Coordinates of C-alpha atoms and ligand atoms in Angstrom, one line a residue:
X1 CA 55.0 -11.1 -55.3
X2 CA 54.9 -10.7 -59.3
X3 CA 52.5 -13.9 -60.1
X4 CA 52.9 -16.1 -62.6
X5 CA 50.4 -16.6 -65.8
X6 CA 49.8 -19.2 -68.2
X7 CA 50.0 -18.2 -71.8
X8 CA 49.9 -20.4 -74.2
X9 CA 51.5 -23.5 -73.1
X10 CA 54.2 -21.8 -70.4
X11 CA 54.0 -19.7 -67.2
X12 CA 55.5 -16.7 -67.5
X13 CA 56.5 -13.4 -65.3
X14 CA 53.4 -11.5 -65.0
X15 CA 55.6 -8.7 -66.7
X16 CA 56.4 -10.8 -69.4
X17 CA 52.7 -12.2 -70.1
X18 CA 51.5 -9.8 -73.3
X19 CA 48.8 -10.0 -76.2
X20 CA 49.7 -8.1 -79.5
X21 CA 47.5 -5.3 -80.0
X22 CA 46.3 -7.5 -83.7
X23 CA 44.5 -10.1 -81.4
X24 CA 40.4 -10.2 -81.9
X25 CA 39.9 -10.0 -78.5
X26 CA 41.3 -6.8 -77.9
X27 CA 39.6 -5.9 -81.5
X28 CA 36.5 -7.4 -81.1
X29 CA 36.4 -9.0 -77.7
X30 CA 35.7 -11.9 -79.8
X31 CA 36.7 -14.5 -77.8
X32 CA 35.3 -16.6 -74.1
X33 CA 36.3 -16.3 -70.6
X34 CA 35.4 -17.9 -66.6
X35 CA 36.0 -16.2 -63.7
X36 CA 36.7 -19.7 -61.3
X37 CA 37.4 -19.7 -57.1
X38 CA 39.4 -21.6 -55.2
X39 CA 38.3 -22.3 -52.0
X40 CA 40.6 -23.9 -49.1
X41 CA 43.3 -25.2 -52.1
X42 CA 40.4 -26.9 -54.2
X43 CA 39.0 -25.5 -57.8
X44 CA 35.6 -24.8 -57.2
X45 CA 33.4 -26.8 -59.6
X46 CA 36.3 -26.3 -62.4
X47 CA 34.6 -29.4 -64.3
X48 CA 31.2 -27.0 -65.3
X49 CA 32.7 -23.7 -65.5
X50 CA 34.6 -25.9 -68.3
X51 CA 31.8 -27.2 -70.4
X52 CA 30.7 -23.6 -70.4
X53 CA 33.7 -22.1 -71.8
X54 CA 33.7 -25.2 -74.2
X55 CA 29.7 -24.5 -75.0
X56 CA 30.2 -20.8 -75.3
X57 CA 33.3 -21.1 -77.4
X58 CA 31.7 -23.8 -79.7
X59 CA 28.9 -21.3 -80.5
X60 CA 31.6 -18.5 -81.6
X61 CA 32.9 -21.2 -83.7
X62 CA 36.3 -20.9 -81.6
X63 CA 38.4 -24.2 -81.6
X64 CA 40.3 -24.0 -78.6
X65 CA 42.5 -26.0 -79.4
X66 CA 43.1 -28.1 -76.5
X67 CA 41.2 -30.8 -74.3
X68 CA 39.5 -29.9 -71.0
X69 CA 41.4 -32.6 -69.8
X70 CA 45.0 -30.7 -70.4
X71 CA 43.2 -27.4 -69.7
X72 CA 42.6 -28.8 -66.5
X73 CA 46.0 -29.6 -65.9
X74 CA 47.2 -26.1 -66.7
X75 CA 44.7 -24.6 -64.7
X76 CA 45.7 -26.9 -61.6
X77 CA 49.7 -26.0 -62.7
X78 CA 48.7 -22.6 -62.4
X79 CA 47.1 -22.0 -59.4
X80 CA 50.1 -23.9 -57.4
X81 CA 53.0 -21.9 -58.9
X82 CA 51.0 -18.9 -57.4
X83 CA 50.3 -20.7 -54.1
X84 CA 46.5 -19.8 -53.6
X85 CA 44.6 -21.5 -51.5
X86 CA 41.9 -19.3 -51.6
X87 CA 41.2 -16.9 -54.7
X88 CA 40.3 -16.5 -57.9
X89 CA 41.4 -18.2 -61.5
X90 CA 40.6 -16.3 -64.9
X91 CA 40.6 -18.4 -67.6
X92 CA 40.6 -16.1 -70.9
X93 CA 40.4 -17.7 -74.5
X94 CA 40.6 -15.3 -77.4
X95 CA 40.6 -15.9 -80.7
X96 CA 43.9 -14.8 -81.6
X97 CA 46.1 -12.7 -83.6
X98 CA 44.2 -11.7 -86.6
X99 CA 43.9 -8.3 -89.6
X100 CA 41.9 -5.2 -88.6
X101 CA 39.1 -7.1 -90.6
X102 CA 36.5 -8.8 -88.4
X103 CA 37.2 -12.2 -90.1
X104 CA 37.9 -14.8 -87.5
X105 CA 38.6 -17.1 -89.7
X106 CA 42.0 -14.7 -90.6
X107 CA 43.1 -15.8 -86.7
X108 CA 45.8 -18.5 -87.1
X109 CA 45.6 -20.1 -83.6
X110 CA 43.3 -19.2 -80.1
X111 CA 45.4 -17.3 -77.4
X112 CA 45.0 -19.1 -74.0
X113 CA 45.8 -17.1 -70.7
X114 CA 45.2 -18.3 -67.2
X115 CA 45.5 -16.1 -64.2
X116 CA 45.4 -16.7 -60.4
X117 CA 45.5 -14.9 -57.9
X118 CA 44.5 -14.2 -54.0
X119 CA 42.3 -11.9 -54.4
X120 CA 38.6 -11.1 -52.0
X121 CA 36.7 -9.9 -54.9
X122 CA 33.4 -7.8 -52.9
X123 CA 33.8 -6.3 -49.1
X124 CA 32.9 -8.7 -47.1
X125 CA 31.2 -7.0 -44.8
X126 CA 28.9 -5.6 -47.9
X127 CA 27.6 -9.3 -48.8
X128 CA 27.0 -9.4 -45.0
X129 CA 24.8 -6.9 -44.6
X130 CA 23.0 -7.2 -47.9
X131 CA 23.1 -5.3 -51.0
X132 CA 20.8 -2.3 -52.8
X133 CA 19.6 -2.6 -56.5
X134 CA 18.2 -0.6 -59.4
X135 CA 16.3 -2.3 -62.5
X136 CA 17.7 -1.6 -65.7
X137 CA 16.6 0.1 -68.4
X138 CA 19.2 -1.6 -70.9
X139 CA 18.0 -4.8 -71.4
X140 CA 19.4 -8.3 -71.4
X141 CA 20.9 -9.5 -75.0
X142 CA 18.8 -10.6 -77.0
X143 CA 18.9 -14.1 -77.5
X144 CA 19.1 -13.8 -81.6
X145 CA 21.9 -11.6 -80.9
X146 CA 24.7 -12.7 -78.8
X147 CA 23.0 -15.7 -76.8
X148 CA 23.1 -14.9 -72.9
X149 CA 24.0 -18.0 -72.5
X150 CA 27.6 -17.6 -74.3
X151 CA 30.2 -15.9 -71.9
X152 CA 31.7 -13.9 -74.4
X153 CA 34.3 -11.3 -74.0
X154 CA 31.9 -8.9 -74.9
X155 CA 30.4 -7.4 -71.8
X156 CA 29.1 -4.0 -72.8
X157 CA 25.5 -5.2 -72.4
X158 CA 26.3 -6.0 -68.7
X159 CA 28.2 -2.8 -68.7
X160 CA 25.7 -0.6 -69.5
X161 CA 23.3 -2.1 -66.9
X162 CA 26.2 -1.5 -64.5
X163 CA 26.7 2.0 -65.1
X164 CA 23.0 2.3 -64.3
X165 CA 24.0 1.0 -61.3
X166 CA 26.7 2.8 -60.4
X167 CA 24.8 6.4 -61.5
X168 CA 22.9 5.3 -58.8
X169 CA 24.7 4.6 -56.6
X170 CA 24.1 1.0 -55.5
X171 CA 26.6 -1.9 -56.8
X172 CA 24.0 -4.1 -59.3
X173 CA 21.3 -3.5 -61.2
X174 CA 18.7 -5.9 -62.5
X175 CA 18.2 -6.9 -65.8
X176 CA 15.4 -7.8 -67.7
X177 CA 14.6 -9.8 -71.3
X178 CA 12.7 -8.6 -74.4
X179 CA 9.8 -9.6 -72.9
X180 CA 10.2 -7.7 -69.8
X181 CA 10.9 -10.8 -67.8
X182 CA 13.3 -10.5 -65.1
X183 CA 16.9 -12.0 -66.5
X184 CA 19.8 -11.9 -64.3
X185 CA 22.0 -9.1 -62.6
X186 CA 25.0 -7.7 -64.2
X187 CA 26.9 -10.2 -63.3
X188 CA 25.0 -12.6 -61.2
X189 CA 21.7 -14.8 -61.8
X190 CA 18.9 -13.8 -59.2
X191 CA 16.4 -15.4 -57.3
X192 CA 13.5 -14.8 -55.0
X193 CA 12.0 -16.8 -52.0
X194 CA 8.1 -15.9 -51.6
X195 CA 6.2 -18.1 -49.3
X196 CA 8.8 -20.1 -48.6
X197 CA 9.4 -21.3 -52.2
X198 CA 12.4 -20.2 -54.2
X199 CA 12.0 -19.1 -57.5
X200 CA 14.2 -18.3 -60.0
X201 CA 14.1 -17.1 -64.1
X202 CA 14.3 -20.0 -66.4
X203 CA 17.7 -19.5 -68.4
X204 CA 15.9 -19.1 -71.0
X205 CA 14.7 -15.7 -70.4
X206 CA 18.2 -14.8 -70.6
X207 CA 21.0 -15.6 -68.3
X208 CA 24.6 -17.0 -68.3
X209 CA 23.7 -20.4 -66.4
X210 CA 25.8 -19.3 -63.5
X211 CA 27.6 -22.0 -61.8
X212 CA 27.0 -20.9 -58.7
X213 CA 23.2 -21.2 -59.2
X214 CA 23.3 -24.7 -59.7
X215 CA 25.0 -25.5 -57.0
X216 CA 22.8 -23.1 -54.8
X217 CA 19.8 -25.0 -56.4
X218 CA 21.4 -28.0 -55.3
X219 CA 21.6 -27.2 -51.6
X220 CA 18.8 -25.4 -51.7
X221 CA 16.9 -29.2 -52.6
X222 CA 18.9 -30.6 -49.9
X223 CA 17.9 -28.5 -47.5
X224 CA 14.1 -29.6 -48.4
X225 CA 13.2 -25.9 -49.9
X226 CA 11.7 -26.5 -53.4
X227 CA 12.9 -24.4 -56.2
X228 CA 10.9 -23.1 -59.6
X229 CA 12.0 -21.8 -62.3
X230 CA 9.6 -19.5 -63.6
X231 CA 9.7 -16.2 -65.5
X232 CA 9.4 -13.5 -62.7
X233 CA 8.2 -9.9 -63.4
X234 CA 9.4 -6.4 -61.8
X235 CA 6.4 -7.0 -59.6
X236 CA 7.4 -10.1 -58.2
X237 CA 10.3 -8.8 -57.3
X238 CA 9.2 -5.6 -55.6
X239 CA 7.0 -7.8 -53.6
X240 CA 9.3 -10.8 -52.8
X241 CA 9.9 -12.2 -49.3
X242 CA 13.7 -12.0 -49.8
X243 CA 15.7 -11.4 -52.9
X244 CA 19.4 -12.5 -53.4
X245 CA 21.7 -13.0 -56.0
X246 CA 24.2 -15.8 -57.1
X247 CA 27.5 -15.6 -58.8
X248 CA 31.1 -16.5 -59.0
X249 CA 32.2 -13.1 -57.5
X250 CA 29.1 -12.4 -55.1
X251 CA 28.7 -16.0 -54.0
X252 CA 25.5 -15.5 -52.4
X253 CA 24.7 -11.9 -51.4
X254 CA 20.9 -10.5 -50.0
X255 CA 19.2 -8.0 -52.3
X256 CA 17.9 -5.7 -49.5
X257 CA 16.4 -2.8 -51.4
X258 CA 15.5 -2.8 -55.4
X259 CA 14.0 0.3 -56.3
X260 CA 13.8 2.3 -53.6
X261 CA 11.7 -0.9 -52.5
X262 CA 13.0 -2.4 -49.2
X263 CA 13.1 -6.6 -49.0
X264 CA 12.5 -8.4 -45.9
X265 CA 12.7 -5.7 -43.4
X266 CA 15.8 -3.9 -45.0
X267 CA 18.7 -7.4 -44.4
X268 CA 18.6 -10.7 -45.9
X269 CA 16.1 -12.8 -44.8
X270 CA 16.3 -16.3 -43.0
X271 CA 16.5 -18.3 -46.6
X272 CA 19.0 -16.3 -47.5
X273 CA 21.0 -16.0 -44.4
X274 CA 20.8 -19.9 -44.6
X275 CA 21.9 -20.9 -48.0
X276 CA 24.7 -18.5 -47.7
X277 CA 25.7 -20.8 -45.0
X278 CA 25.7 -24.0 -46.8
X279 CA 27.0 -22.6 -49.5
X280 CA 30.4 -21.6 -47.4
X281 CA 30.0 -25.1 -45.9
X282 CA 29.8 -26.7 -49.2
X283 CA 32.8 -24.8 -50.8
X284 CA 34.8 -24.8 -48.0
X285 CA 34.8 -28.9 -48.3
X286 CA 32.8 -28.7 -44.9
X287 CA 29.9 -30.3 -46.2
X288 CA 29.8 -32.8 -49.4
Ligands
PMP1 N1 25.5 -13.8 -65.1 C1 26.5 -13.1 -65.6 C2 26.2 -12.2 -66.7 C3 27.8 -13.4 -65.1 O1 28.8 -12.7 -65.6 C4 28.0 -14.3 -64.1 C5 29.4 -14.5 -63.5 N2 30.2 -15.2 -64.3 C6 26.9 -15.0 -63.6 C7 25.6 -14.7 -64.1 C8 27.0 -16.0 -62.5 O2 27.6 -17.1 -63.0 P1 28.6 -18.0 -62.1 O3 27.9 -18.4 -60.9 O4 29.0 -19.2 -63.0 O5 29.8 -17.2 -61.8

């Protein structure tokens, strides 16, 4: 069934929903984006992946032009014309028609575009069993360059890492800062459990503050594991009791191999195993 997509104040026919070729985001991918889920007909945690398109678009200066509050209701209007109860939302913000100059400034208005659709984004089975990694060699942005923390429309530093990946043959690749501290995966944040402690990079050393690793954070608490966010090397990963990643798409997947390296016996350990459970739980609606 053709879906239907929010564009600027309407939903239209998926084959009537276009961008002229003169918008900046197309030209510059200058401009912010989320990727959102919906789990059992509820947004999940629509209210933070909000202030971060909001942060991120305030940094690029980009007046969206609308309130959360009626970008909330559009959202909400959009994922019930498309029926999905469970699936996934992308929320796009450019900066709009513009000249072949990089001037924003030259963009009369922001172009909003919301699409959702029921969609299972990774193989199941794959985030099951537990996933291989590389390290990088392209590094993470740096943060006097486009701030990590910005989720930008411009995604060729993630990309790059990615190919990496993919030459390689596995499906995500580490990445780490200036400083050689470990910063996040191509499209997930990371964490490692060693001793029964969770650890996990400081945002500062470089990542998008994923959603989903606050709310793993969260449960992780809850569940009486303590948490620290600390700047981790390529050593502490190669020697971590279990490694796993976070992220809107991923949810929470075991890193079972990073470097030709196996962690914790080659599938995702106990830590893992569990806060992928909660997690489920908790976005399911089966646990508050
Ligand atoms: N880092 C990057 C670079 C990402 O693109 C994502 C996915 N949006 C994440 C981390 C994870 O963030 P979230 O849990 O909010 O999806």
């Amino acid at each position: 069934m053709a879906l239907k997509i929010w564009i600027n104040g309407s939903l239209v026919d998926e084959s009537n929903a276009k961008v002229s070729v003169f918008d900046h985001g197309l030209l510059y991918g200058d401009g912010v984006f989320e990727g959102i889920r919906v789990y059992s007909s509820k947004i999940f945690e629509l209210d933070a992946h909000l202030k971060r398109l909001y942060e991120s678009a305030k940094v690029l200066r980009l007046n969206i032009g609308m309130t959360p509050q009626e970008l909330t209701e559009a959202t909400v209007q959009t994922v019930k014309a498309n029926n999905v109860a469970n699936g996934y939302i992308r929320l796009v913000v450019t900066r709009g028609i513009g000249s072949l100059g990089i001037n924003p400034f030259n963009c009369e208005k922001p172009q909003i575009i919301i699409i959702a659709d029921s969609i299972q984004l990774y193989p199941a089975e794959l985030c099951e069993a537990g996933i291989r990694v590389i390290s990088a060699c392209t590094i993470r942005n740096h943060p006097l360059a486009i701030p990590p923390q910005v989720k930008s429309l411009n995604y060729l530093n993630n990309i790059l890492a990615k190919i990496e990946a993919l030459d390689a043959g596995v499906p995500e690749a580490i990445m780490f800062n200036h400083e050689g501290f470990v910063a996040e995966a191509t499209g997930d944040n990371v964490f490692i459990v060693k001793n029964a402690v969770i650890y996990a990079p400081p945002i500062q050393a470089g990542s998008l503050e994923g959603v989903t690793r606050a709310v793993v954070m969260r449960l992780a608490k809850r569940e009486g594991i303590e948490t620290i966010e600390k700047n981790l090397t390529r050593f502490d990963l190669y020697v971590a009791d279990e490694l796993f990643l976070t992220g809107t798409a991923a949810e929470v997947v075991g890193v079972i191999e990073i470097d030709g390296r196996p962690i914790s016996g080659g599938k995702p350990g106990p830590v893992t195993q569990l806060l992928r459970k909660k997690f489920f739980d908790y976005a399911h609606g089966r646990s508050k």
